[in-house]
Each structure stands twice: as structure tokens, then as C-alpha cells.
């Protein structure tokens, strides 16, 4: 939890009596929050997006940006439900309000905070995310690199959003009868995450009913780089998306479903084999040939890939061990540079994105 530290005698709120009578946020420092997101950066995005105040206000744009960030930071601090606006602001400025020479008169009202948030809008927060997202791992970060490549993963999850008419119209409801179990509109969040640090490299969201993970993944392609190894679960493998992701220069290692047919072209010494991820038209042609009992002699058209098969044994605390077969498709074709057992170990890092979603949904957000 961030602790607030005032610089000099500047007051954190216009309602705090202090000799300089400064507004909230002019020289506010909030421990880890302002260490990670400096006031100078906030001022930059506010100016860039044209959301700065045109006249002197009790709640300047910089202060409102930090207030909105605090709404996320303290969203689960009240076990009975999300805390109110004034409760969050009180927590945010608690240390400041107890400094010598600062006398608390009153906090801004909830309606004043609502209007300030509406004036700010979402553009400064989007610009702030674009400046702060990205990779953080160094070469000594555990689980961050394999084969000289930075391990990243992408996946999607669904999030409830406030049940307002605007959200219902924009995102809609899911589930039976158009309403999910929680009764809230939902968005699908698609994230690209650095495995070693859980840092968000990029993210996109939209309505669950209208946008699949495959559609949203296309919005993240621009953030892939040639020094990355992208990990993904078995819902993503497909000729078109594979080609788009590989065209960025990034290498890929994705899990594939058991019913997908990959005919070995060449079996390698580590047990993996080279094959072709066929085009949709080739899949139809080969399927028709199999049904007719014909054998096609010419090689299929598609992406040259490498297939790795291995088993994972789970030892639960209660019950017998369970074994599951995994199949990976990868663009790392040289088994000498990327042996099968090392690729299987690297793919295990994909679960870090699930841990990142757990941090977001179960810890930062109220249950």
C-alpha cells in the first residue's frame, strides 16, 4: 500500500489548510504509485490528450489521474464491497493529512469526484498505459528467457464491468438469455504478458459476444518482436493467425489439440518431427482424399513447423497420479538449438499469464 509523502509545505488538497494553499496533486508524492508513474509523466499525457483544465480547479487533472489509479489499487480493500470515492481518496491522502501544519477541513464530495472523473475521460489513462506497458525482465530474471529469446504469452479472459446502461449497450451480456451469472456486462480482455515478470506488454478488450480471442489477438501483433518466443494455449493454433504472428519475426511455441493432423516429414533425433501446418484449402483437399481412400503424393502447402509430443504427470495430494499428453507446434525447427525437453520446460512458463490474470481478478478486483 502506498504511503503519501508531501514535498515541502504543499497541501494535498485545496480543502487542506496550508500556508501555500496549493491544489491537490500539484506536488503530491504517493510512495510507490508516484515512483512508478511520475507526476511529470501524468502531466505529459494530460497535455498530449488535451484533457488539462482550462481554469484553476479544486481537483486538477493530475490529481484525478492518481485518484482513478487509486480506485484500482484499493478496489478490494473493503470486504463488504468496493469502497466509495471518498473512502478511496481518504486512504490515498491519509499520510498527508496527518503531517504537521496540515489541517483537514473536508474532502471533496463524491459528486465532485464523479464530475472530475467525467471531465478527465479515458484518453489520458490509455496514453498512460501505452507509455508504461512493455517488457521489464533482464537476463538474470528467473523464467524470463529461453534459447536467447524473451518468453511472452498471450491469452484472453472475461471481466465484469459496472452494470450501467452505457456498458450494457456497448458490451452486452453473455450466457443463457443474454445475461451471465453475475448479471453484469462483460468484456473480453486479451493480454500479451512477459512471463518472467507478469508485465503487460500490450492489451486489448471488447465485447465478449462479438470478439473472440483470435480477433483480439490481431490487435496485439504490432507488439511482437523478433527477440520474443510467444507461448499460447491450444485455442490459438490456426494457419492464418500463425502466419500473422510469425510474420512479426517472433518465434512461436503453441499447444495444439489432439485431433489436429500433422503428418511427419522428417523425424528428428530428439523425438520431435517436422511437418506442415496446412492451409484451410489443403485441409479440405486432404480430408476429401482420406475419405475417398486416395493418397496424395505431392507435399501440402502451408507453414513448415516442428511438432513436439510429451507427457506431464500430476501428483495430487489426494488420489492417484494423472498423466496428460501435450502437443506443441513451434517455429524453432532446429532441434540442436532448441531440444524438445527444453521447449517443453519453456512452455510451462505460459502458466504465468494465468497467474497474472489471477492477480488482476482475485486480488486487485473485489470478489
CSV table of C-alpha atoms in Angstrom, one decimal:
chain,number,residue,atom,x,y,z
A,1,UNK,CA,0.0,0.0,0.0
A,2,UNK,CA,1.5,3.3,-0.9
A,3,UNK,CA,2.3,5.9,1.7
A,4,UNK,CA,1.9,9.5,1.0
A,5,UNK,CA,4.7,12.0,1.4
A,6,UNK,CA,4.4,15.7,0.9
A,7,UNK,CA,7.2,17.8,-0.5
A,8,UNK,CA,7.8,20.9,1.5
A,9,UNK,CA,4.6,22.5,2.8
A,10,UNK,CA,2.5,21.9,-0.2
A,11,UNK,CA,-1.0,20.7,0.7
A,12,UNK,CA,-2.5,17.6,-1.0
A,13,UNK,CA,-6.0,19.1,-1.3
A,14,UNK,CA,-7.4,22.6,-1.7
A,15,UNK,CA,-9.5,21.8,1.4
A,16,UNK,CA,-6.4,21.2,3.5
A,17,UNK,CA,-5.4,24.4,5.2
A,18,UNK,CA,-1.7,25.0,4.5
A,19,UNK,CA,0.4,28.2,4.1
A,20,UNK,CA,0.9,27.7,0.3
A,21,UNK,CA,-2.8,26.8,-0.3
A,22,UNK,CA,-1.9,24.6,-3.3
A,23,UNK,CA,-4.3,22.3,-5.0
A,24,UNK,CA,-4.5,18.5,-4.6
A,25,UNK,CA,-1.8,16.9,-6.8
A,26,UNK,CA,0.4,19.9,-7.5
A,27,UNK,CA,3.3,18.4,-5.6
A,28,UNK,CA,1.8,15.3,-4.2
A,29,UNK,CA,4.0,12.2,-3.7
A,30,UNK,CA,2.4,8.8,-3.0
A,31,UNK,CA,5.2,6.4,-2.4
A,32,UNK,CA,5.3,3.5,-4.9
A,33,UNK,CA,2.5,5.0,-7.0
A,34,UNK,CA,4.4,8.1,-7.9
A,35,UNK,CA,7.7,6.2,-8.1
A,36,UNK,CA,6.3,4.1,-10.9
A,37,UNK,CA,4.1,6.8,-12.5
A,38,UNK,CA,5.8,10.2,-12.1
A,39,UNK,CA,3.8,13.4,-11.9
A,40,UNK,CA,5.8,14.6,-14.9
A,41,UNK,CA,4.6,11.6,-16.9
A,42,UNK,CA,1.0,12.2,-15.8
A,43,UNK,CA,1.3,15.9,-16.9
A,44,UNK,CA,2.7,14.8,-20.2
A,45,UNK,CA,-0.3,12.5,-21.1
A,46,UNK,CA,-2.8,15.0,-19.8
A,47,UNK,CA,-1.3,17.7,-22.1
A,48,UNK,CA,-1.0,15.3,-25.0
A,49,UNK,CA,-4.6,14.3,-24.9
A,50,UNK,CA,-5.9,17.8,-24.3
A,51,UNK,CA,-7.6,17.0,-21.1
A,52,UNK,CA,-5.9,19.6,-18.9
A,53,UNK,CA,-8.1,22.1,-17.0
A,54,UNK,CA,-8.7,25.5,-18.7
A,55,UNK,CA,-9.2,27.2,-15.3
A,56,UNK,CA,-7.9,26.6,-11.8
A,57,UNK,CA,-9.9,23.7,-10.2
A,58,UNK,CA,-10.1,22.1,-6.8
A,59,UNK,CA,-9.3,18.8,-8.5
A,60,UNK,CA,-6.7,19.3,-11.3
A,61,UNK,CA,-6.3,16.7,-14.0
A,62,UNK,CA,-3.1,15.3,-12.4
A,63,UNK,CA,-4.8,14.6,-9.2
A,64,UNK,CA,-7.8,12.9,-10.9
A,65,UNK,CA,-5.4,10.6,-12.8
A,66,UNK,CA,-3.9,9.4,-9.5
A,67,UNK,CA,-7.4,9.2,-7.9
A,68,UNK,CA,-8.5,6.9,-10.8
A,69,UNK,CA,-5.4,4.7,-10.3
A,70,UNK,CA,-6.1,4.5,-6.6
A,71,UNK,CA,-9.7,3.3,-7.4
A,72,UNK,CA,-8.0,0.2,-8.9
A,73,UNK,CA,-5.4,-0.1,-6.2
A,74,UNK,CA,-7.9,0.0,-3.3
A,75,UNK,CA,-10.8,-1.7,-5.1
A,76,UNK,CA,-10.8,-4.7,-2.8
A,77,UNK,CA,-9.9,-3.0,0.4
A,78,UNK,CA,-13.4,-3.2,1.7
A,79,UNK,CA,-14.5,-6.8,2.3
A,80,UNK,CA,-18.2,-5.8,2.1
A,81,UNK,CA,-17.8,-4.3,-1.3
A,82,UNK,CA,-15.9,-1.8,-3.4
A,83,UNK,CA,-15.1,1.3,-1.3
A,84,UNK,CA,-16.7,4.6,-2.2
A,85,UNK,CA,-14.9,7.5,-3.9
A,86,UNK,CA,-14.3,9.5,-0.7
A,87,UNK,CA,-13.1,6.4,1.1
A,88,UNK,CA,-10.5,5.8,-1.6
A,89,UNK,CA,-9.4,9.5,-1.5
A,90,UNK,CA,-9.2,9.3,2.2
A,91,UNK,CA,-7.0,6.3,2.0
A,92,UNK,CA,-4.9,7.9,-0.7
A,93,UNK,CA,-4.2,11.0,1.3
A,94,UNK,CA,-4.2,9.6,4.8
A,95,UNK,CA,-0.5,10.2,5.5
A,96,UNK,CA,-0.5,13.6,4.0
A,97,UNK,CA,-3.5,14.7,6.1
A,98,UNK,CA,-1.7,13.9,9.3
A,99,UNK,CA,1.5,15.8,8.6
A,100,UNK,CA,2.2,18.8,10.9
A,101,UNK,CA,0.8,22.0,9.7
A,102,UNK,CA,-2.0,20.4,7.5
A,103,UNK,CA,-5.4,20.7,9.0
A,104,UNK,CA,-8.2,18.7,7.3
A,105,UNK,CA,-11.4,20.6,6.8
A,106,UNK,CA,-13.2,18.3,4.4
A,107,UNK,CA,-12.6,16.0,1.4
A,108,UNK,CA,-14.3,16.7,-2.0
A,109,UNK,CA,-17.8,15.3,-2.3
A,110,UNK,CA,-18.4,12.1,-4.2
A,111,UNK,CA,-20.3,14.1,-6.8
A,112,UNK,CA,-17.4,16.5,-7.3
A,113,UNK,CA,-15.1,13.5,-7.8
A,114,UNK,CA,-17.6,12.0,-10.3
A,115,UNK,CA,-17.6,15.2,-12.3
A,116,UNK,CA,-13.8,15.4,-12.2
A,117,UNK,CA,-13.5,11.8,-13.5
A,118,UNK,CA,-16.0,12.5,-16.3
A,119,UNK,CA,-14.1,15.6,-17.3
A,120,UNK,CA,-10.9,13.6,-17.4
A,121,UNK,CA,-12.3,10.8,-19.6
A,122,UNK,CA,-10.4,7.7,-20.7
A,123,UNK,CA,-7.8,9.1,-23.1
A,124,UNK,CA,-5.1,10.1,-20.5
A,125,UNK,CA,-5.4,6.7,-19.0
A,126,UNK,CA,-5.0,5.0,-22.3
A,127,UNK,CA,-2.0,7.2,-23.2
A,128,UNK,CA,-0.5,6.4,-19.7
A,129,UNK,CA,-0.9,2.7,-20.3
A,130,UNK,CA,0.8,3.0,-23.7
A,131,UNK,CA,3.8,4.7,-22.1
A,132,UNK,CA,4.2,2.3,-19.2
A,133,UNK,CA,3.4,-1.0,-20.8
A,134,UNK,CA,6.3,-3.1,-22.0
A,135,UNK,CA,8.9,-5.7,-21.0
A,136,UNK,CA,10.8,-5.4,-17.7
A,137,UNK,CA,12.9,-8.6,-17.4
A,138,UNK,CA,16.7,-8.6,-17.5
A,139,UNK,CA,18.9,-11.5,-18.4
A,140,UNK,CA,19.0,-12.6,-14.8
A,141,UNK,CA,15.2,-12.6,-14.3
A,142,UNK,CA,14.2,-16.2,-13.5
A,143,UNK,CA,12.0,-17.8,-16.1
A,144,UNK,CA,12.2,-14.8,-18.5
A,145,UNK,CA,14.3,-16.2,-21.4
A,146,UNK,CA,14.9,-19.4,-23.3
A,147,UNK,CA,17.1,-20.1,-26.3
A,148,UNK,CA,18.1,-16.4,-26.2
A,149,UNK,CA,14.5,-15.3,-26.6
A,150,UNK,CA,12.3,-13.4,-24.3
A,151,UNK,CA,9.3,-15.5,-23.1
A,152,UNK,CA,5.9,-13.9,-23.6
A,153,UNK,CA,2.4,-15.4,-23.6
A,154,UNK,CA,-1.0,-14.2,-24.8
A,155,UNK,CA,-4.4,-15.3,-23.7
A,156,UNK,CA,-7.8,-13.9,-23.0
A,157,UNK,CA,-10.2,-13.7,-20.0
A,158,UNK,CA,-13.6,-12.2,-19.3
A,159,UNK,CA,-14.1,-9.4,-16.9
A,160,UNK,CA,-17.3,-8.0,-15.4
A,161,UNK,CA,-17.8,-4.3,-15.8
A,162,UNK,CA,-20.3,-2.0,-14.0
A,163,UNK,CA,-23.9,-2.6,-14.8
A,164,UNK,CA,-24.7,0.7,-16.4
A,165,UNK,CA,-26.9,1.4,-19.4
A,166,UNK,CA,-23.8,2.6,-21.4
A,167,UNK,CA,-21.8,-0.6,-20.7
A,168,UNK,CA,-24.8,-2.8,-21.4
A,169,UNK,CA,-25.3,-1.1,-24.8
A,170,UNK,CA,-21.6,-1.2,-25.7
A,171,UNK,CA,-20.6,-4.7,-24.4
A,172,UNK,CA,-23.9,-6.5,-23.8
A,173,UNK,CA,-24.4,-9.6,-21.7
A,174,UNK,CA,-23.4,-13.2,-22.2
A,175,UNK,CA,-24.8,-16.5,-21.1
A,176,UNK,CA,-28.3,-18.0,-21.2
A,177,UNK,CA,-31.0,-15.4,-22.0
A,178,UNK,CA,-28.3,-12.8,-22.7
A,179,UNK,CA,-27.4,-12.5,-19.0
A,180,UNK,CA,-24.4,-14.1,-17.4
A,181,UNK,CA,-24.5,-15.5,-13.8
A,182,UNK,CA,-23.1,-12.3,-12.3
A,183,UNK,CA,-25.7,-10.1,-14.1
A,184,UNK,CA,-23.1,-7.7,-15.3
A,185,UNK,CA,-22.0,-6.8,-18.8
A,186,UNK,CA,-18.7,-8.4,-19.7
A,187,UNK,CA,-15.6,-7.5,-21.7
A,188,UNK,CA,-13.1,-9.9,-23.1
A,189,UNK,CA,-9.6,-8.9,-22.2
A,190,UNK,CA,-6.8,-10.1,-24.4
A,191,UNK,CA,-3.3,-9.6,-22.9
A,192,UNK,CA,0.3,-10.1,-24.1
A,193,UNK,CA,2.4,-10.7,-20.9
A,194,UNK,CA,6.0,-11.1,-20.2
A,195,UNK,CA,6.3,-14.5,-18.4
A,196,UNK,CA,9.2,-13.7,-16.1
A,197,UNK,CA,7.7,-10.5,-14.6
A,198,UNK,CA,3.9,-10.6,-15.4
A,199,UNK,CA,4.4,-7.2,-17.0
A,200,UNK,CA,1.8,-6.3,-19.6
A,201,UNK,CA,3.4,-5.8,-23.0
A,202,UNK,CA,0.1,-4.9,-24.6
A,203,UNK,CA,-3.7,-5.5,-24.1
A,204,UNK,CA,-7.0,-5.1,-26.0
A,205,UNK,CA,-10.6,-5.6,-24.9
A,206,UNK,CA,-14.0,-5.6,-26.4
A,207,UNK,CA,-17.4,-7.2,-26.1
A,208,UNK,CA,-17.3,-10.9,-25.3
A,209,UNK,CA,-20.2,-11.8,-27.7
A,210,UNK,CA,-18.7,-10.1,-30.7
A,211,UNK,CA,-14.9,-10.6,-30.3
A,212,UNK,CA,-13.1,-13.9,-30.0
A,213,UNK,CA,-9.6,-14.3,-28.7
A,214,UNK,CA,-8.4,-14.7,-32.3
A,215,UNK,CA,-9.9,-11.4,-33.3
A,216,UNK,CA,-8.4,-9.5,-30.4
A,217,UNK,CA,-5.0,-11.2,-30.8
A,218,UNK,CA,-4.6,-9.4,-34.1
A,219,UNK,CA,-4.6,-6.1,-32.2
A,220,UNK,CA,-1.5,-7.3,-30.3
A,221,UNK,CA,0.6,-8.3,-33.3
A,222,UNK,CA,2.3,-5.0,-33.5
A,223,UNK,CA,3.9,-5.5,-30.1
A,224,UNK,CA,5.6,-8.8,-31.0
A,225,UNK,CA,9.3,-8.6,-31.7
A,226,UNK,CA,12.0,-10.9,-33.3
A,227,UNK,CA,13.6,-11.4,-29.9
A,228,UNK,CA,10.5,-13.0,-28.4
A,229,UNK,CA,9.2,-16.6,-28.1
A,230,UNK,CA,5.4,-16.4,-28.0
A,231,UNK,CA,3.6,-19.1,-25.9
A,232,UNK,CA,-0.1,-19.8,-26.4
A,233,UNK,CA,-2.6,-22.4,-25.4
A,234,UNK,CA,-4.4,-24.8,-27.8
A,235,UNK,CA,-7.2,-22.4,-28.7
A,236,UNK,CA,-4.9,-20.3,-30.9
A,237,UNK,CA,-3.3,-22.7,-33.4
A,238,UNK,CA,-4.5,-21.9,-36.9
A,239,UNK,CA,-2.9,-21.3,-40.3
A,240,UNK,CA,-3.8,-17.6,-40.6
A,241,UNK,CA,-3.1,-16.4,-37.1
A,242,UNK,CA,0.2,-18.5,-37.0
A,243,UNK,CA,1.3,-16.8,-40.2
A,244,UNK,CA,0.4,-13.3,-39.0
A,245,UNK,CA,2.3,-13.8,-35.7
A,246,UNK,CA,5.3,-15.4,-37.4
A,247,UNK,CA,5.5,-12.5,-39.9
A,248,UNK,CA,6.4,-10.2,-37.0
A,249,UNK,CA,9.7,-12.1,-36.6
A,250,UNK,CA,8.8,-13.5,-33.2
A,251,UNK,CA,9.2,-17.3,-32.7
A,252,UNK,CA,6.2,-19.3,-31.6
A,253,UNK,CA,5.5,-22.3,-29.4
A,254,UNK,CA,1.8,-23.1,-29.1
A,255,UNK,CA,0.0,-26.0,-27.7
A,256,UNK,CA,-2.3,-27.8,-30.3
A,257,UNK,CA,-5.3,-30.0,-29.9
A,258,UNK,CA,-5.0,-33.8,-30.2
A,259,UNK,CA,-7.4,-34.1,-33.2
A,260,UNK,CA,-5.3,-31.9,-35.5
A,261,UNK,CA,-3.5,-34.0,-38.1
A,262,UNK,CA,0.3,-33.3,-38.7
A,263,UNK,CA,1.9,-35.8,-41.0
A,264,UNK,CA,5.7,-36.3,-40.1
A,265,UNK,CA,8.0,-35.2,-42.9
A,266,UNK,CA,11.2,-35.9,-41.0
A,267,UNK,CA,11.7,-37.4,-37.5
A,268,UNK,CA,14.4,-35.7,-35.6
A,269,UNK,CA,16.8,-37.3,-33.1
A,270,UNK,CA,15.1,-35.8,-30.0
A,271,UNK,CA,11.7,-37.4,-31.0
A,272,UNK,CA,10.2,-34.3,-32.5
A,273,UNK,CA,9.4,-34.1,-36.2
A,274,UNK,CA,8.9,-31.6,-39.0
A,275,UNK,CA,5.5,-31.2,-40.5
A,276,UNK,CA,3.3,-28.8,-42.4
A,277,UNK,CA,0.6,-26.6,-40.9
A,278,UNK,CA,-1.7,-26.8,-43.9
A,279,UNK,CA,-3.8,-24.0,-45.4
A,280,UNK,CA,-7.6,-24.3,-45.0
A,281,UNK,CA,-7.9,-25.3,-48.6
A,282,UNK,CA,-5.3,-28.1,-48.2
A,283,UNK,CA,-7.1,-29.4,-45.1
A,284,UNK,CA,-10.2,-29.8,-47.2
A,285,UNK,CA,-8.4,-31.4,-50.1
A,286,UNK,CA,-6.6,-33.9,-47.9
A,287,UNK,CA,-9.7,-34.7,-45.9
A,288,UNK,CA,-11.6,-35.5,-49.1
A,289,UNK,CA,-8.7,-37.7,-50.2
A,290,UNK,CA,-8.7,-39.7,-47.0
A,291,UNK,CA,-12.5,-40.1,-47.2
A,292,UNK,CA,-12.1,-41.4,-50.7
A,293,UNK,CA,-9.2,-43.7,-49.9
A,294,UNK,CA,-6.8,-41.8,-52.1
A,295,UNK,CA,-3.2,-40.9,-51.2
A,296,UNK,CA,-1.9,-37.5,-52.2
A,297,UNK,CA,1.8,-37.7,-53.2
A,298,UNK,CA,2.7,-34.0,-53.5
A,299,UNK,CA,3.6,-32.2,-50.3
A,300,UNK,CA,0.9,-30.0,-48.9
A,301,UNK,CA,1.0,-26.2,-48.9
A,302,UNK,CA,1.4,-24.4,-45.6
A,303,UNK,CA,3.8,-23.4,-42.9
A,304,UNK,CA,6.8,-25.6,-42.1
A,305,UNK,CA,6.6,-26.3,-38.4
A,306,UNK,CA,8.0,-28.7,-35.8
A,307,UNK,CA,5.8,-30.9,-33.6
A,308,UNK,CA,6.8,-32.0,-30.1
A,309,UNK,CA,4.8,-34.5,-28.1
A,310,UNK,CA,5.4,-35.2,-24.4
A,311,UNK,CA,3.5,-36.3,-21.2
A,312,UNK,CA,3.0,-34.4,-18.0
A,313,UNK,CA,2.3,-36.3,-14.8
A,314,UNK,CA,0.5,-34.6,-12.0
A,315,UNK,CA,0.8,-35.9,-8.4
A,316,UNK,CA,-2.2,-34.5,-6.5
A,317,UNK,CA,-2.3,-34.5,-2.7
A,318,UNK,CA,-5.3,-36.8,-2.8
A,319,UNK,CA,-5.8,-39.5,-5.4
A,320,UNK,CA,-3.6,-41.3,-7.8
A,321,UNK,CA,-1.2,-39.6,-10.3
A,322,UNK,CA,-2.7,-38.3,-13.5
A,323,UNK,CA,-0.9,-38.2,-16.9
A,324,UNK,CA,-1.8,-35.8,-19.7
A,325,UNK,CA,-0.3,-35.7,-23.2
A,326,UNK,CA,0.8,-32.3,-24.6
A,327,UNK,CA,1.5,-31.5,-28.2
A,328,UNK,CA,3.4,-28.3,-29.2
A,329,UNK,CA,3.8,-26.7,-32.6
A,330,UNK,CA,6.8,-24.4,-32.9
A,331,UNK,CA,8.7,-22.3,-35.4
A,332,UNK,CA,12.0,-23.4,-33.8
A,333,UNK,CA,12.9,-26.0,-36.3
A,334,UNK,CA,16.5,-26.8,-35.3
A,335,UNK,CA,16.3,-29.5,-32.5
A,336,UNK,CA,20.0,-28.9,-31.7
A,337,UNK,CA,19.4,-25.3,-30.8
A,338,UNK,CA,16.1,-25.9,-29.1
A,339,UNK,CA,15.8,-29.5,-27.9
A,340,UNK,CA,12.4,-30.9,-27.3
A,341,UNK,CA,12.7,-31.3,-23.5
A,342,UNK,CA,13.9,-27.7,-23.1
A,343,UNK,CA,11.0,-26.5,-25.2
A,344,UNK,CA,8.6,-28.4,-23.0
A,345,UNK,CA,10.1,-26.8,-20.0
A,346,UNK,CA,9.9,-23.4,-21.5
A,347,UNK,CA,6.3,-23.9,-22.4
A,348,UNK,CA,5.5,-24.4,-18.7
A,349,UNK,CA,6.1,-20.7,-18.3
A,350,UNK,CA,2.9,-20.0,-20.2
A,351,UNK,CA,1.1,-20.5,-17.0
A,352,UNK,CA,2.5,-17.2,-15.7
A,353,UNK,CA,-0.1,-15.4,-17.7
A,354,UNK,CA,-2.8,-17.3,-15.8
A,355,UNK,CA,-1.1,-16.2,-12.5
A,356,UNK,CA,-1.2,-12.6,-13.8
A,357,UNK,CA,-5.0,-12.9,-14.5
A,358,UNK,CA,-5.4,-14.3,-11.0
A,359,UNK,CA,-3.7,-11.3,-9.6
A,360,UNK,CA,-6.0,-9.0,-11.5
A,361,UNK,CA,-9.3,-10.8,-11.0
A,362,UNK,CA,-8.9,-12.3,-7.5
A,363,UNK,CA,-6.6,-9.8,-5.7
A,364,UNK,CA,-6.8,-6.4,-7.3
A,365,UNK,CA,-10.5,-6.5,-8.0
A,366,UNK,CA,-13.2,-7.2,-5.4
A,367,UNK,CA,-14.7,-10.7,-5.3
